[in-house]
Structure formats: C-alpha cells, structure tokens
Amino acid sequence: MPIGLLALALGGFGIGLTEFGIIGLLPEVAADFGVSEPVAGYLVSGYALSVAVGAIALTAAIARFDRKKVLLALMVLFIAGNLISAIAPVYPVLMAGRVVAALCHGAFFGVGSVVAADMVAPNRRAGAIALMFAGLTAANVLGVPLGTLLGQQLGWRSTFWAITVIGVVALAGIRLLVPPTPAPAETSLRGELGVFRRPQVWVSAAVTVLAFGGMFGAFTYIAFTLTEVSGFATTTVPWLLVLFGVGTFAGNFAGGKFADRALNTSLAVILALLTVVLAVFALTAQSKAMTIVSLMLMGAVGLATAPGLQLRIMGYAQDAPTMASGANIAAFNIGNALGAWLGGLALGAGLGFVSPLWAGAGVTAAGLVVLLAGSVRPRRHVPDGTDPIRTPAPAASHTRG
C-alpha cells in the first residue's frame, strides 16, 4: 500500500478523536462551564449534525478542485476547530469549535476515499479505503481511552491541544506523501449532483443508514446493557468498550478484503451476520462471557460493512464519486442518529435494557432487505448499461501501489 495512505489514516485518527473523545470528558466540560449534562451532550449531537451538513454542502463546494489541495484545506479547518475548542472561554465558543471541526469530517472522508482508491490498483480499492478508515477505528481502540485519561489528568482542554498537534502532523504528512490528484476536467457541480438521479446511489445510501443505524443504535445504550443486564461494574465499562474498538479495527480490514473480492455478496453476508449477532447478544446479555464475545463481534461485524458501503456508492457514481462519497459519510451519521433515536424509543417504552439490541437487529435486517432488493437488477440504473460493481474502471487511470 502507498505510504500516503498512512497520512490519510492519521488524519482519520485525529477526526475520530475529535468525534468520540469528548464523550468521556462531558462531566468535566459540564462542571467547567456550569451547564447541565444534557446541554453538554449537545457537543456530541451538534457535531454529528454538522458532519452530515458538511458532508453534503462542503463536498459540493469543493468537488471541482484538486483533491490533495482540498484535503490540505480541510485539515487546516480541522486544526482551527480544535484550536478554538482548546482555548474556548465559554460554552458557545466550544460549540463553535466543535461545529468548525465537524464540517471537515464528512468532506475529508468523502474526498479521502476517492484519493485512497485512486492510489491503488482497481482490485485493491476497498482495502485502501479500509486503511484510511483504520485511523477512525484506531481512535476508538486507543485514542478515546487515552484522550479521556489525558483530559482527566491534565484537564479536558489538554485533549483538544493533543488533537490539534495530531492535525498538524497529518497536514504535513498529506502535504509530503499524498500525490496530486486533480479532479476530472469535466467535473461540475451539476454533474456531481446528477448522481442523485440514480436509484442505486440512493439504495447504497439507504443501506448505509440502516446498517450503521442498527449497530450504533445498539451501541449508544450499551453501557446500560453492560451494567444493568450483564452485571458489570461501572468502572469496567471503558475497558469493555476497548474490546468493541478492537473488534471494529479487525472488522474494518476484513471487510475491505471481502469487498474487493465480491462486493454485494460480502455486504449481504455481513449484514445477515450482524443481525444474528445483535439478536444473540440480546438473548444472552445476562451472561458476562457471552456479552464479552458479542461485544467484540458487534464491533467487528458492524465495521466490516464500512469499506464495502463506501465502495458501493462510489462504484455507481464513477463519473462523479466525490459527491456520492461525501453523501455516504452523511448517511453514516444519519444512521447513527436514527439508531440512537429508535433505541431511545424502545427504552422509553419500558422494553428493557436489551431492547436497543433488538431494535438494532430489526434495523439491520431492514438494511439487508434493501440491499438484496436493490441488487437484483442494478445494471438498468447506470449510464452505459454495465454494472460498475462487477466492471472495474480501467487500470490505466489509477496509480498502482
């Protein structure tokens, strides 16, 4: 794999820290600014909504520019957002910093996915995308616990200072290691937006919403399941979540390899497995041993969908992949919000602390149905009548790694 992919992965690592690192520091932030826990929680939900907005609006605005220069500009925006957060004197300024950093999130992964795919041979694209997303999963495994520990020992601002430094290093890495990647000469905003007239692009986005909605809907309330059903002590929850993160790290790479071999088939199998894992988790959550196994499998199988879902939507928008890729990043975050809402409804209805797992299994099963229905006759939805998932772009247009 080209070394430039490591620079993209480091940028993804910093972005993952920005997204999830605040979760473990919300009590400190709330106490520092004198706000309630729900208001502090807006720093998480506000970030997610800003990601969805930036993934569409910002990606549309930058689609015509050289993609390497776009990535550099996005990292500058990322650094600025975290710097604002680190020095924020009041809560609204901290929220503004979160929004600024979030705006680059979707566009970075959207554009970065296209750049990563262009850096390798056609039959290695999903693996390249998986390597870039590895930074995000690594943030879950190592970054979030370490960021929380740093913030608890030196103050929550120290975590944002550390993320700012990571952003500077990633900026230098992209500048030095990622090759120039001009946008196609015919790229236009109208052309980029035109991909949304293709049903398969909407099918891909819908599957992404449902796949991640199912997994993260269950994961959002997993601490309640672990303590109230499985019987784990509250102090063990962070370490159990590391197991989930380890699963996501392994599943991300495995999913990339499977997607490069048989995209739609691998996605269908993974979604079916995820449905089963969530259901088994719900049935066996009272067993600590089974909970540990299920937690790792949920992370592994859930994140195994990510490279394939990203490659699928890019495959049906080969003439304008940047906008479609950004839209899929927005779909990831919409799915997260949808899953959390449905899991909350289940809890609010008094269905118990395993109900988010059952809700997640149902949402994931719906994603499988949408994928199977949308994969029956995909050829009728692409301009030249071919199936881009089975017909790779000419290798001559790519730099082989």
Coordinates of C-alpha atoms in Angstrom, one line a residue:
M1 CA 0.0 0.0 0.0
P2 CA 1.3 3.5 -0.8
I3 CA 2.7 5.3 2.3
G4 CA 0.4 8.3 1.5
L5 CA -2.5 6.2 2.9
L6 CA -0.9 6.3 6.3
A7 CA -1.1 10.1 6.2
L8 CA -4.8 9.8 5.4
A9 CA -5.2 7.3 8.2
L10 CA -3.5 9.7 10.7
G11 CA -6.0 12.4 9.6
G12 CA -8.8 10.0 10.2
F13 CA -7.4 9.2 13.6
G14 CA -7.5 12.8 14.6
I15 CA -11.0 13.2 13.3
G16 CA -12.1 10.1 15.2
L17 CA -10.6 11.6 18.4
T18 CA -12.5 14.8 17.8
E19 CA -15.8 13.0 17.3
F20 CA -15.6 10.4 20.2
G21 CA -13.0 11.8 22.6
I22 CA -15.4 14.3 24.1
I23 CA -17.8 11.6 25.3
G24 CA -15.5 10.6 28.2
L25 CA -14.9 14.2 29.1
L26 CA -18.5 15.5 29.3
P27 CA -18.7 15.6 33.1
E28 CA -15.5 17.8 33.2
V29 CA -16.8 20.1 30.5
A30 CA -20.2 20.4 32.2
A31 CA -18.6 21.3 35.5
D32 CA -16.2 23.7 34.0
F33 CA -18.8 25.7 32.1
G34 CA -21.6 25.2 34.6
V35 CA -24.0 23.6 32.2
S36 CA -26.3 20.5 32.6
E37 CA -25.4 17.1 31.4
P38 CA -27.9 17.2 28.5
V39 CA -26.6 20.6 27.4
A40 CA -23.0 19.2 27.5
G41 CA -24.3 16.3 25.4
Y42 CA -25.2 18.8 22.6
L43 CA -21.5 18.9 21.9
V44 CA -21.9 15.3 20.6
S45 CA -25.2 15.6 18.8
G46 CA -24.3 19.0 17.4
Y47 CA -21.1 17.6 16.0
A48 CA -22.9 14.7 14.3
L49 CA -25.4 17.0 12.6
S50 CA -22.6 19.3 11.5
V51 CA -20.9 16.3 9.9
A52 CA -24.0 15.5 7.9
V53 CA -24.3 19.1 6.7
G54 CA -20.6 19.4 5.8
A55 CA -20.5 16.1 4.1
I56 CA -23.0 17.4 1.5
A57 CA -22.6 21.2 1.4
L58 CA -18.8 21.4 1.7
T59 CA -18.2 18.5 -0.6
A60 CA -20.4 20.1 -3.3
A61 CA -18.4 23.3 -3.0
I62 CA -15.0 21.7 -3.4
A63 CA -15.7 19.0 -6.0
R64 CA -14.0 20.9 -8.8
F65 CA -10.7 21.4 -7.0
D66 CA -7.5 19.3 -6.9
R67 CA -8.3 16.7 -4.3
K68 CA -4.9 16.9 -2.5
K69 CA -5.3 20.7 -2.0
V70 CA -8.8 20.1 -0.8
L71 CA -7.5 17.6 1.8
L72 CA -4.9 20.1 3.0
A73 CA -7.5 22.8 3.3
L74 CA -9.8 20.5 5.2
M75 CA -7.0 19.7 7.7
V76 CA -6.4 23.4 8.2
L77 CA -10.1 23.7 9.1
F78 CA -9.8 20.7 11.4
I79 CA -6.8 22.3 13.2
A80 CA -8.7 25.6 13.5
G81 CA -11.8 23.9 15.0
N82 CA -9.8 22.0 17.7
L83 CA -7.7 25.1 18.5
I84 CA -10.9 27.0 19.1
S85 CA -12.1 24.2 21.3
A86 CA -8.9 24.1 23.3
I87 CA -9.0 27.9 24.1
A88 CA -12.8 28.3 24.4
P89 CA -13.6 30.7 27.3
V90 CA -17.3 29.9 27.3
Y91 CA -19.6 27.1 26.2
P92 CA -20.9 28.7 22.9
V93 CA -17.3 29.1 21.7
L94 CA -16.6 25.5 22.4
M95 CA -19.7 24.5 20.5
A96 CA -18.5 26.7 17.6
G97 CA -15.2 24.9 17.6
R98 CA -16.9 21.6 17.5
V99 CA -19.0 22.7 14.5
V100 CA -16.0 24.0 12.6
A101 CA -14.1 20.8 13.2
A102 CA -17.2 18.7 12.2
L103 CA -17.7 20.5 8.9
C104 CA -14.4 19.0 7.6
H105 CA -15.3 15.4 8.8
G106 CA -17.6 14.3 6.1
A107 CA -15.7 16.0 3.3
F108 CA -12.4 14.6 4.5
F109 CA -13.6 11.0 4.4
G110 CA -15.5 11.6 1.3
V111 CA -12.7 13.1 -0.7
G112 CA -10.1 10.9 1.1
S113 CA -11.9 7.8 0.0
V114 CA -11.7 8.8 -3.6
V115 CA -8.0 9.7 -3.3
A116 CA -7.2 6.5 -1.5
A117 CA -9.0 4.4 -4.2
D118 CA -7.1 6.3 -6.9
M119 CA -3.7 5.5 -5.3
V120 CA -4.0 1.7 -5.8
A121 CA -5.0 -0.8 -8.4
P122 CA -8.7 -1.3 -9.1
N123 CA -8.8 -4.7 -7.3
R124 CA -7.4 -3.1 -4.1
R125 CA -9.7 -0.1 -3.7
A126 CA -11.7 -1.4 -0.8
G127 CA -8.5 -2.3 1.0
A128 CA -7.2 1.2 0.5
I129 CA -10.4 2.7 1.8
A130 CA -10.3 0.4 4.8
L131 CA -6.7 1.6 5.6
M132 CA -7.8 5.2 5.6
F133 CA -10.8 4.3 7.8
A134 CA -8.4 2.4 10.1
G135 CA -7.5 5.8 11.6
L136 CA -11.1 6.2 12.7
T137 CA -11.3 2.7 14.2
A138 CA -7.9 3.2 15.9
A139 CA -9.3 6.3 17.6
N140 CA -11.9 4.0 19.2
V141 CA -9.4 1.4 20.3
L142 CA -6.6 3.6 21.7
G143 CA -7.4 7.3 21.2
V144 CA -10.6 7.6 23.1
P145 CA -9.4 5.9 26.3
L146 CA -6.1 7.7 26.2
G147 CA -7.7 11.0 25.3
T148 CA -10.1 10.6 28.3
L149 CA -7.2 9.7 30.6
L150 CA -5.3 12.8 29.4
G151 CA -8.2 15.0 29.9
Q152 CA -9.0 13.7 33.3
Q153 CA -5.3 14.1 34.5
L154 CA -4.4 17.5 32.8
G155 CA -7.9 19.0 32.1
W156 CA -10.2 18.5 29.2
R157 CA -8.5 21.2 27.2
S158 CA -5.3 19.1 27.0
T159 CA -7.1 16.6 24.9
F160 CA -8.0 19.2 22.3
W161 CA -4.4 20.5 22.3
A162 CA -3.2 17.0 21.6
I163 CA -5.7 16.6 18.8
T164 CA -4.6 19.9 17.3
V165 CA -1.0 18.6 17.3
I166 CA -2.1 15.4 15.6
G167 CA -3.8 17.6 12.9
V168 CA -0.6 19.5 12.3
V169 CA 1.3 16.2 11.8
A170 CA -1.4 14.8 9.5
L171 CA -1.3 18.1 7.5
A172 CA 2.4 17.7 7.0
G173 CA 2.1 14.0 6.1
I174 CA -0.6 14.7 3.4
R175 CA 1.5 17.6 2.0
L176 CA 4.6 15.4 1.7
L177 CA 3.2 11.9 1.0
V178 CA -0.1 12.1 -0.9
P179 CA 0.3 12.6 -4.7
P180 CA -1.6 15.4 -6.5
T181 CA -5.0 14.2 -7.5
P182 CA -6.7 16.6 -9.9
A183 CA -10.4 16.4 -10.2
P184 CA -11.6 15.3 -13.7
A185 CA -11.6 18.1 -16.2
E186 CA -15.3 17.6 -16.8
T187 CA -16.2 17.9 -13.1
S188 CA -19.0 20.3 -12.4
L189 CA -21.4 20.9 -9.5
R190 CA -24.3 20.0 -11.8
G191 CA -22.6 16.7 -12.8
E192 CA -21.8 15.8 -9.2
L193 CA -25.3 16.4 -8.1
G194 CA -26.6 14.5 -11.1
V195 CA -25.6 11.2 -9.5
F196 CA -28.5 11.6 -7.1
R197 CA -30.8 10.8 -10.0
R198 CA -29.5 7.3 -10.0
P199 CA -31.6 4.8 -7.9
Q200 CA -28.5 2.7 -7.0
V201 CA -26.9 5.7 -5.3
W202 CA -30.0 6.1 -3.1
V203 CA -30.0 2.3 -2.4
S204 CA -26.4 2.5 -1.3
A205 CA -27.1 5.4 1.0
A206 CA -30.2 3.8 2.5
V207 CA -28.3 0.6 3.2
T208 CA -25.6 2.7 4.9
V209 CA -28.2 4.5 7.1
L210 CA -29.8 1.2 8.1
A211 CA -26.6 -0.8 8.6
F212 CA -25.0 1.8 10.9
G213 CA -28.3 2.7 12.4
G214 CA -28.7 -0.8 13.6
M215 CA -25.2 -1.1 15.1
F216 CA -24.8 2.3 16.6
G217 CA -28.4 2.3 17.9
A218 CA -27.5 -0.7 20.0
F219 CA -24.0 0.7 20.9
T220 CA -25.4 4.1 22.1
Y221 CA -27.0 2.5 25.1
I222 CA -24.6 -0.4 25.6
A223 CA -23.3 0.9 28.9
F224 CA -26.8 0.4 30.4
T225 CA -26.9 -3.1 29.0
L226 CA -23.5 -3.9 30.4
T227 CA -24.2 -2.6 33.9
E228 CA -28.0 -3.3 34.3
V229 CA -28.3 -6.6 32.5
S230 CA -24.8 -8.2 32.3
G231 CA -23.9 -7.1 35.8
F232 CA -20.5 -5.5 35.1
A233 CA -19.3 -2.8 37.4
T234 CA -19.4 0.8 36.0
T235 CA -15.6 1.1 36.3
T236 CA -15.1 -1.8 33.8
V237 CA -17.2 -0.2 31.1
P238 CA -14.4 1.8 29.5
W239 CA -12.3 -1.3 29.2
L240 CA -15.1 -3.3 27.8
L241 CA -15.6 -0.6 25.1
V242 CA -11.9 -1.1 24.2
L243 CA -12.9 -4.7 23.3
F244 CA -15.6 -3.3 21.0
G245 CA -12.9 -1.0 19.5
V246 CA -10.6 -3.9 18.9
G247 CA -13.4 -5.6 17.0
T248 CA -14.0 -2.6 14.8
F249 CA -10.3 -2.4 14.0
A250 CA -10.1 -6.0 12.8
G251 CA -13.5 -5.9 11.1
N252 CA -12.7 -2.9 9.1
F253 CA -9.7 -4.5 7.4
A254 CA -11.5 -7.9 6.9
G255 CA -14.5 -6.1 5.4
G256 CA -12.1 -4.3 2.9
K257 CA -10.6 -7.6 1.8
F258 CA -14.1 -9.3 1.4
A259 CA -15.4 -6.3 -0.5
D260 CA -12.6 -6.4 -3.0
R261 CA -13.5 -10.0 -3.8
A262 CA -17.3 -9.8 -4.0
L263 CA -18.9 -6.6 -3.0
N264 CA -22.6 -7.1 -2.9
T265 CA -22.3 -10.7 -1.7
S266 CA -20.0 -9.8 1.1
L267 CA -22.2 -6.9 2.2
A268 CA -25.3 -9.2 2.3
V269 CA -23.4 -11.8 4.3
I270 CA -22.1 -9.3 6.8
L271 CA -25.5 -7.6 7.3
A272 CA -27.0 -11.0 7.9
L273 CA -24.3 -11.9 10.4
L274 CA -24.7 -8.5 12.2
T275 CA -28.5 -9.1 12.5
V276 CA -27.7 -12.5 14.1
V277 CA -25.0 -11.1 16.4
L278 CA -27.3 -8.4 17.8
A279 CA -30.1 -10.9 18.3
V280 CA -27.8 -13.4 20.1
F281 CA -26.4 -10.5 22.2
A282 CA -29.9 -9.6 23.3
L283 CA -30.7 -13.2 24.2
T284 CA -27.5 -13.9 26.1
A285 CA -26.8 -10.5 27.7
Q286 CA -27.2 -11.9 31.2
S287 CA -24.0 -13.9 30.7
K288 CA -20.8 -12.0 31.2
A289 CA -18.8 -14.4 29.0
M290 CA -21.3 -14.2 26.1
T291 CA -21.5 -10.4 26.5
I292 CA -17.7 -10.1 26.0
V293 CA -17.8 -12.2 22.9
S294 CA -20.9 -10.5 21.5
L295 CA -19.4 -7.0 22.1
M296 CA -16.3 -7.8 20.1
L297 CA -18.3 -9.5 17.3
M298 CA -20.7 -6.5 17.2
G299 CA -17.8 -4.2 16.6
A300 CA -16.1 -6.5 14.1
V301 CA -19.1 -7.4 12.0
G302 CA -20.6 -3.9 12.2
L303 CA -17.5 -2.1 10.9
A304 CA -16.8 -4.7 8.3
T305 CA -19.6 -3.1 6.3
A306 CA -17.9 0.3 6.1
P307 CA -15.4 -0.2 3.3
G308 CA -17.9 -2.0 1.1
L309 CA -20.6 0.5 1.7
Q310 CA -18.3 3.3 0.7
L311 CA -17.0 1.5 -2.4
R312 CA -20.5 0.6 -3.5
I313 CA -21.8 4.1 -3.7
M314 CA -18.6 5.2 -5.4
G315 CA -19.0 2.4 -7.9
Y316 CA -22.4 3.6 -9.0
A317 CA -21.1 7.2 -9.3
Q318 CA -17.7 6.6 -11.0
D319 CA -18.1 9.8 -13.1
A320 CA -18.7 11.9 -10.0
P321 CA -17.6 9.9 -7.0
T322 CA -16.7 12.8 -4.6
M323 CA -20.2 14.0 -4.0
A324 CA -21.6 10.5 -3.7
S325 CA -18.8 9.5 -1.3
G326 CA -19.5 12.6 0.9
A327 CA -23.2 11.7 0.9
N328 CA -22.4 8.3 2.2
I329 CA -20.4 9.8 5.1
A330 CA -23.5 11.9 5.8
A331 CA -25.6 8.6 5.7
F332 CA -23.3 7.0 8.3
N333 CA -24.1 9.9 10.7
I334 CA -27.8 10.0 9.9
G335 CA -27.8 6.3 10.6
N336 CA -26.1 6.9 14.0
A337 CA -28.8 9.5 14.9
L338 CA -31.6 7.3 13.6
G339 CA -30.4 4.2 15.6
A340 CA -30.0 6.2 18.8
W341 CA -33.5 7.6 18.4
L342 CA -35.1 4.2 17.9
G343 CA -33.1 2.7 20.7
G344 CA -34.3 5.5 22.9
L345 CA -37.9 4.9 21.9
A346 CA -37.5 1.3 22.9
L347 CA -36.1 2.2 26.3
G348 CA -38.8 4.9 26.8
A349 CA -41.5 2.3 26.1
G350 CA -40.2 0.2 29.0
L351 CA -39.0 -2.7 26.9
G352 CA -35.8 -3.1 29.0
F353 CA -32.1 -2.5 28.6
V354 CA -31.7 -5.1 25.8
S355 CA -34.4 -3.5 23.7
P356 CA -31.9 -1.3 21.8
L357 CA -30.2 -4.5 20.7
W358 CA -33.5 -5.9 19.4
A359 CA -34.2 -2.6 17.7
G360 CA -30.7 -2.6 16.1
A361 CA -31.3 -6.2 14.8
G362 CA -34.5 -5.1 13.2
V363 CA -32.9 -2.0 11.5
T364 CA -30.0 -4.1 10.2
A365 CA -32.4 -6.7 8.8
A366 CA -34.2 -3.9 7.0
G367 CA -30.9 -2.9 5.5
L368 CA -30.3 -6.4 4.3
V369 CA -33.7 -6.4 2.6
V370 CA -33.0 -3.1 0.9
L371 CA -29.6 -4.3 -0.3
L372 CA -31.0 -7.5 -1.7
A373 CA -33.9 -5.8 -3.4
G374 CA -31.6 -3.1 -4.8
S375 CA -29.1 -5.6 -6.2
V376 CA -31.5 -7.6 -8.3
R377 CA -31.2 -5.5 -11.5
P378 CA -28.6 -2.8 -10.8
R379 CA -27.5 -2.6 -14.5
R380 CA -30.5 -0.7 -15.6
H381 CA -29.6 2.2 -13.3
V382 CA -26.1 3.1 -14.7
P383 CA -25.4 5.2 -17.8
D384 CA -23.7 2.7 -20.0
G385 CA -25.6 -0.4 -19.1
T386 CA -22.8 -2.1 -17.3
D387 CA -22.6 -3.0 -13.6
P388 CA -19.8 -0.9 -12.1
I389 CA -19.6 -3.2 -9.1
R390 CA -18.6 -6.0 -11.4
T391 CA -16.8 -4.0 -14.1
P392 CA -13.8 -2.1 -12.6
A393 CA -12.6 1.1 -14.2
P394 CA -9.6 0.8 -16.5
A395 CA -6.4 0.3 -14.5
A396 CA -4.6 2.9 -16.6
S397 CA -6.5 5.7 -14.9
H398 CA -5.0 4.7 -11.5
T399 CA -1.7 4.8 -9.8
R400 CA -0.9 1.3 -8.7
G401 CA 0.6 0.8 -5.2

